[in-house]
Amino acid sequence: AVLSKTLAYAASLIPEIAEDIVSVDEAMRTGYSWQSGPFELNDAMGVDYFAARLEKEGMQVPLLITAAKGKSRVSDHIGSSTYVERGWSAIASGDPKRAVKELERALELAPDDAQAETLMGWAQMLRGQYDDALFTYYKVLAKTPDNPLARVNLGYICLKKGIFGEAIEHLSRAIRQEQDRKASLYAHFYMGLVYLEREMYDDARAFFRKTLELGPNMLEAWYEMGRAFYLEGNHRPAAEAWRHGVEANRFSVWGERCGKALEQADAGA
């Protein structure tokens, strides 16, 4: 009964406190450390089952749930864009496995969605599935040759394969376009990683600083900034960078990594 009341209450607040269910799910995961948000739980349970359960328990069925009856998930009522947003949210929170799952659902509902395909390639890349990601991006670039996010992630794949010159070429091209803020953010971040790999620490930190100007909540930039100091032997500024990451959000994946790095630095490791 407690779970039913909680999920029903969340559904009743759309669109009063948020215009989309992704925002609510993300808030509950990051703010309250839930493993899944209320609408993700609802999707797992099934719309019709949940509606029947509410009726059996004598509770009012929210309008959102009523409108979604007959569909397997609440999100199906809203469309593929919800799964695209969930996929992006999962990527941003450091959970590419969940991102792949959400984006697969988005592409089931909209097979030709270029944004979903682009994010799918990104999630595959973050899972280390570089060949799958390359195949996905070849399809994306066949449709949109100047897709900046695809260029950014091709740059990252080249970085992981040690092809630094080609990585810089793809990332520089994405930075020059300045059409997509998200692509620009990650182009700067990945460029920082390229210079970090090449042990050009000043250049790496410059790109990480620009990354944080574009996206102050991108905690992986704080983590890598710390590494750029630490690997150069500057342990105090490294610890300060990691402390910023922890203070920004200690419960996120990257906040936790910053915390562990900070503990090791304080222990003299």
Short mmCIF file of C-alpha atoms in Angstrom, two decimals:
data_model
loop_
_atom_site.label_atom_id
_atom_site.label_comp_id
_atom_site.label_asym_id
_atom_site.label_seq_id
_atom_site.Cartn_x
_atom_site.Cartn_y
_atom_site.Cartn_z
CA ALA A 1 0.00 0.00 0.00
CA VAL A 2 2.84 2.38 0.77
CA LEU A 3 4.42 1.80 -2.66
CA SER A 4 1.05 2.25 -4.37
CA LYS A 5 0.46 5.55 -2.58
CA THR A 6 3.95 6.79 -3.44
CA LEU A 7 3.73 5.94 -7.14
CA ALA A 8 0.18 7.28 -7.42
CA TYR A 9 1.21 10.51 -5.72
CA ALA A 10 4.13 10.94 -8.14
CA ALA A 11 1.84 10.38 -11.12
CA SER A 12 -0.66 12.92 -9.80
CA LEU A 13 2.03 15.64 -9.75
CA ILE A 14 2.56 15.59 -13.53
CA PRO A 15 2.62 18.31 -14.82
CA GLU A 16 2.15 20.29 -11.58
CA ILE A 17 5.75 20.07 -10.30
CA ALA A 18 7.47 18.85 -13.49
CA GLU A 19 6.56 18.77 -17.16
CA ASP A 20 8.04 15.34 -17.76
CA ILE A 21 8.43 12.10 -15.87
CA VAL A 22 12.16 11.92 -16.54
CA SER A 23 12.76 14.91 -14.25
CA VAL A 24 10.89 13.22 -11.41
CA ASP A 25 12.73 9.91 -11.85
CA GLU A 26 16.09 11.68 -11.97
CA ALA A 27 15.31 13.76 -8.89
CA MET A 28 14.42 10.67 -6.86
CA ARG A 29 17.53 8.80 -7.96
CA THR A 30 19.99 11.62 -7.34
CA GLY A 31 18.29 13.37 -4.43
CA TYR A 32 17.04 10.36 -2.46
CA SER A 33 19.37 7.61 -3.70
CA TRP A 34 16.53 5.53 -5.19
CA GLN A 35 17.76 2.78 -7.51
CA SER A 36 14.84 3.53 -9.88
CA GLY A 37 12.49 6.49 -10.09
CA PRO A 38 8.72 6.15 -9.45
CA PHE A 39 7.83 6.04 -13.15
CA GLU A 40 10.58 3.53 -13.88
CA LEU A 41 9.08 1.35 -11.14
CA ASN A 42 5.66 1.89 -12.67
CA ASP A 43 6.96 0.83 -16.06
CA ALA A 44 8.46 -2.33 -14.56
CA MET A 45 5.16 -3.13 -12.85
CA GLY A 46 2.98 -2.50 -15.90
CA VAL A 47 0.37 0.22 -16.35
CA ASP A 48 -2.75 -1.95 -16.33
CA TYR A 49 -1.56 -3.95 -13.34
CA PHE A 50 -0.80 -0.79 -11.39
CA ALA A 51 -4.15 0.81 -12.27
CA ALA A 52 -5.98 -2.36 -11.19
CA ARG A 53 -3.98 -2.47 -7.98
CA LEU A 54 -4.94 1.11 -7.13
CA GLU A 55 -8.60 0.39 -7.78
CA LYS A 56 -8.44 -2.77 -5.66
CA GLU A 57 -6.88 -0.80 -2.79
CA GLY A 58 -9.59 1.86 -3.07
CA MET A 59 -7.32 4.63 -4.35
CA GLN A 60 -7.99 7.14 -7.08
CA VAL A 61 -6.21 6.35 -10.35
CA PRO A 62 -4.26 9.45 -11.53
CA LEU A 63 -5.16 10.87 -14.93
CA LEU A 64 -1.73 10.06 -16.33
CA ILE A 65 -2.14 6.38 -15.47
CA THR A 66 -5.70 6.31 -16.82
CA ALA A 67 -4.52 7.83 -20.12
CA ALA A 68 -1.73 5.24 -20.39
CA LYS A 69 -4.02 2.20 -19.88
CA GLY A 70 -3.60 -0.44 -22.56
CA LYS A 71 0.08 0.35 -22.95
CA SER A 72 2.88 -1.69 -21.39
CA ARG A 73 4.52 1.38 -19.85
CA VAL A 74 3.55 4.85 -18.72
CA SER A 75 6.28 6.18 -20.99
CA ASP A 76 4.62 4.64 -24.08
CA HIS A 77 1.78 7.10 -23.63
CA ILE A 78 4.24 9.98 -23.82
CA GLY A 79 6.34 8.64 -26.69
CA SER A 80 9.93 7.82 -27.61
CA SER A 81 11.18 11.25 -26.50
CA THR A 82 10.78 10.15 -22.88
CA TYR A 83 13.14 7.23 -23.44
CA VAL A 84 15.59 9.50 -25.26
CA GLU A 85 15.60 11.82 -22.23
CA ARG A 86 16.02 8.86 -19.91
CA GLY A 87 18.92 7.63 -22.03
CA TRP A 88 20.63 11.00 -21.88
CA SER A 89 20.01 11.20 -18.14
CA ALA A 90 21.60 7.77 -17.67
CA ILE A 91 24.64 8.77 -19.73
CA ALA A 92 25.04 11.99 -17.75
CA SER A 93 24.81 10.11 -14.45
CA GLY A 94 27.43 7.55 -15.50
CA ASP A 95 25.14 4.58 -16.13
CA PRO A 96 25.62 3.56 -19.80
CA LYS A 97 24.10 0.12 -19.25
CA ARG A 98 20.76 1.70 -18.28
CA ALA A 99 21.17 4.20 -21.14
CA VAL A 100 21.38 1.38 -23.71
CA LYS A 101 18.20 -0.16 -22.31
CA GLU A 102 16.29 3.14 -22.48
CA LEU A 103 17.54 4.00 -25.95
CA GLU A 104 16.70 0.56 -27.31
CA ARG A 105 13.11 1.28 -26.24
CA ALA A 106 13.24 4.72 -27.89
CA LEU A 107 14.38 3.18 -31.17
CA GLU A 108 11.64 0.54 -30.98
CA LEU A 109 9.11 3.37 -30.91
CA ALA A 110 10.95 5.59 -33.43
CA PRO A 111 13.49 3.55 -35.48
CA ASP A 112 14.77 6.56 -37.45
CA ASP A 113 15.25 8.92 -34.50
CA ALA A 114 18.69 10.45 -35.17
CA GLN A 115 19.06 11.73 -31.61
CA ALA A 116 18.32 8.30 -30.15
CA GLU A 117 20.83 6.68 -32.53
CA THR A 118 23.48 9.25 -31.64
CA LEU A 119 22.99 8.72 -27.92
CA MET A 120 22.95 4.94 -28.42
CA GLY A 121 26.38 5.15 -30.02
CA TRP A 122 27.53 7.22 -27.05
CA ALA A 123 26.23 4.68 -24.53
CA GLN A 124 27.85 1.82 -26.46
CA MET A 125 31.10 3.74 -26.50
CA LEU A 126 31.00 4.33 -22.74
CA ARG A 127 30.50 0.58 -22.23
CA GLY A 128 33.64 -0.09 -24.26
CA GLN A 129 31.67 -1.50 -27.20
CA TYR A 130 33.73 0.51 -29.68
CA ASP A 131 32.95 -1.57 -32.78
CA ASP A 132 29.20 -1.34 -32.10
CA ALA A 133 29.55 2.39 -31.50
CA LEU A 134 31.47 2.88 -34.74
CA PHE A 135 28.77 1.01 -36.67
CA THR A 136 26.08 3.17 -35.05
CA TYR A 137 27.93 6.38 -35.87
CA TYR A 138 28.54 5.36 -39.46
CA LYS A 139 24.76 5.08 -39.80
CA VAL A 140 24.27 8.47 -38.13
CA LEU A 141 26.87 10.24 -40.30
CA ALA A 142 25.40 8.68 -43.44
CA LYS A 143 22.21 10.60 -42.64
CA THR A 144 23.77 13.73 -41.07
CA PRO A 145 27.44 14.11 -42.08
CA ASP A 146 27.99 17.15 -39.86
CA ASN A 147 26.42 15.68 -36.72
CA PRO A 148 28.59 17.32 -34.00
CA LEU A 149 27.88 14.77 -31.26
CA ALA A 150 28.81 11.89 -33.56
CA ARG A 151 32.06 13.70 -34.39
CA VAL A 152 32.78 14.19 -30.69
CA ASN A 153 32.36 10.55 -29.87
CA LEU A 154 34.34 9.39 -32.89
CA GLY A 155 37.09 11.55 -31.44
CA TYR A 156 36.77 9.73 -28.13
CA ILE A 157 36.91 6.31 -29.81
CA CYS A 158 40.09 7.38 -31.63
CA LEU A 159 41.48 8.49 -28.27
CA LYS A 160 40.81 5.06 -26.74
CA LYS A 161 42.47 3.41 -29.73
CA GLY A 162 45.52 5.66 -29.32
CA ILE A 163 44.99 7.52 -32.62
CA PHE A 164 45.56 10.96 -31.09
CA GLY A 165 45.93 12.97 -34.30
CA GLU A 166 42.57 11.80 -35.67
CA ALA A 167 40.97 12.29 -32.25
CA ILE A 168 42.11 15.92 -32.18
CA GLU A 169 40.84 16.42 -35.73
CA HIS A 170 37.32 15.16 -34.91
CA LEU A 171 37.13 17.05 -31.60
CA SER A 172 38.45 20.30 -33.06
CA ARG A 173 35.85 20.11 -35.82
CA ALA A 174 33.10 19.67 -33.24
CA ILE A 175 34.38 22.60 -31.16
CA ARG A 176 34.48 24.90 -34.20
CA GLN A 177 30.88 24.14 -35.16
CA GLU A 178 29.46 25.54 -31.89
CA GLN A 179 25.96 24.37 -32.88
CA ASP A 180 25.34 21.88 -30.11
CA ARG A 181 26.14 22.91 -26.54
CA LYS A 182 26.22 19.30 -25.37
CA ALA A 183 28.66 18.37 -28.15
CA SER A 184 30.85 21.38 -27.36
CA LEU A 185 30.91 20.43 -23.68
CA TYR A 186 32.11 16.90 -24.35
CA ALA A 187 34.45 17.94 -27.16
CA HIS A 188 36.36 20.09 -24.66
CA PHE A 189 36.31 17.34 -22.06
CA TYR A 190 37.57 14.65 -24.43
CA MET A 191 40.21 17.01 -25.77
CA GLY A 192 41.40 17.36 -22.18
CA LEU A 193 41.64 13.57 -21.98
CA VAL A 194 43.71 13.48 -25.17
CA TYR A 195 46.26 15.90 -23.70
CA LEU A 196 46.18 14.09 -20.38
CA GLU A 197 47.10 10.85 -22.17
CA ARG A 198 49.93 12.71 -23.91
CA GLU A 199 51.12 14.04 -20.51
CA MET A 200 50.56 17.64 -21.61
CA TYR A 201 49.05 18.58 -18.26
CA ASP A 202 48.71 22.36 -18.68
CA ASP A 203 46.76 21.89 -21.92
CA ALA A 204 44.64 19.16 -20.34
CA ARG A 205 43.69 21.38 -17.40
CA ALA A 206 42.84 24.26 -19.75
CA PHE A 207 40.31 22.07 -21.54
CA PHE A 208 38.90 20.74 -18.26
CA ARG A 209 38.43 24.33 -17.01
CA LYS A 210 36.58 25.21 -20.20
CA THR A 211 34.46 22.08 -19.72
CA LEU A 212 33.46 23.26 -16.24
CA GLU A 213 32.63 26.73 -17.59
CA LEU A 214 30.25 25.12 -20.08
CA GLY A 215 28.89 22.53 -17.61
CA PRO A 216 29.57 23.31 -13.92
CA ASN A 217 27.89 20.06 -12.84
CA MET A 218 30.04 17.80 -15.01
CA LEU A 219 31.81 16.08 -12.14
CA GLU A 220 34.03 13.89 -14.31
CA ALA A 221 35.86 17.08 -15.30
CA TRP A 222 36.70 17.69 -11.62
CA TYR A 223 37.91 14.09 -11.36
CA GLU A 224 40.16 14.37 -14.41
CA MET A 225 41.34 17.83 -13.35
CA GLY A 226 42.52 16.25 -10.12
CA ARG A 227 44.34 13.54 -12.06
CA ALA A 228 46.02 16.16 -14.26
CA PHE A 229 47.45 17.77 -11.11
CA TYR A 230 48.22 14.52 -9.31
CA LEU A 231 50.11 12.89 -12.18
CA GLU A 232 52.27 16.00 -12.39
CA GLY A 233 53.10 15.70 -8.69
CA ASN A 234 50.86 18.57 -7.51
CA HIS A 235 48.90 16.73 -4.84
CA ARG A 236 47.36 19.67 -3.01
CA PRO A 237 45.52 21.19 -6.03
CA ALA A 238 44.57 17.62 -7.04
CA ALA A 239 42.88 17.09 -3.68
CA GLU A 240 41.11 20.45 -4.03
CA ALA A 241 39.74 19.48 -7.43
CA TRP A 242 38.44 16.16 -6.11
CA ARG A 243 36.93 17.93 -3.10
CA HIS A 244 34.94 20.17 -5.48
CA GLY A 245 33.59 17.03 -7.16
CA VAL A 246 32.54 15.49 -3.86
CA GLU A 247 30.86 18.69 -2.66
CA ALA A 248 28.93 19.05 -5.91
CA ASN A 249 27.24 15.64 -5.54
CA ARG A 250 28.79 12.97 -3.34
CA PHE A 251 26.07 10.44 -4.30
CA SER A 252 26.74 10.43 -8.04
CA VAL A 253 29.10 7.97 -9.71
CA TRP A 254 31.72 10.66 -10.36
CA GLY A 255 31.22 12.22 -6.96
CA GLU A 256 32.01 8.84 -5.42
CA ARG A 257 35.12 8.49 -7.59
CA CYS A 258 36.28 11.92 -6.52
CA GLY A 259 35.71 10.87 -2.91
CA LYS A 260 37.77 7.71 -3.28
CA ALA A 261 40.59 9.59 -5.00
CA LEU A 262 40.52 12.18 -2.23
CA GLU A 263 40.72 9.47 0.45
CA GLN A 264 43.72 7.90 -1.28
CA ALA A 265 45.41 11.29 -1.64
CA ASP A 266 44.84 12.09 2.04
CA ALA A 267 46.27 8.66 2.94
CA GLY A 268 49.35 9.43 0.89
CA ALA A 269 48.71 6.74 -1.70
#
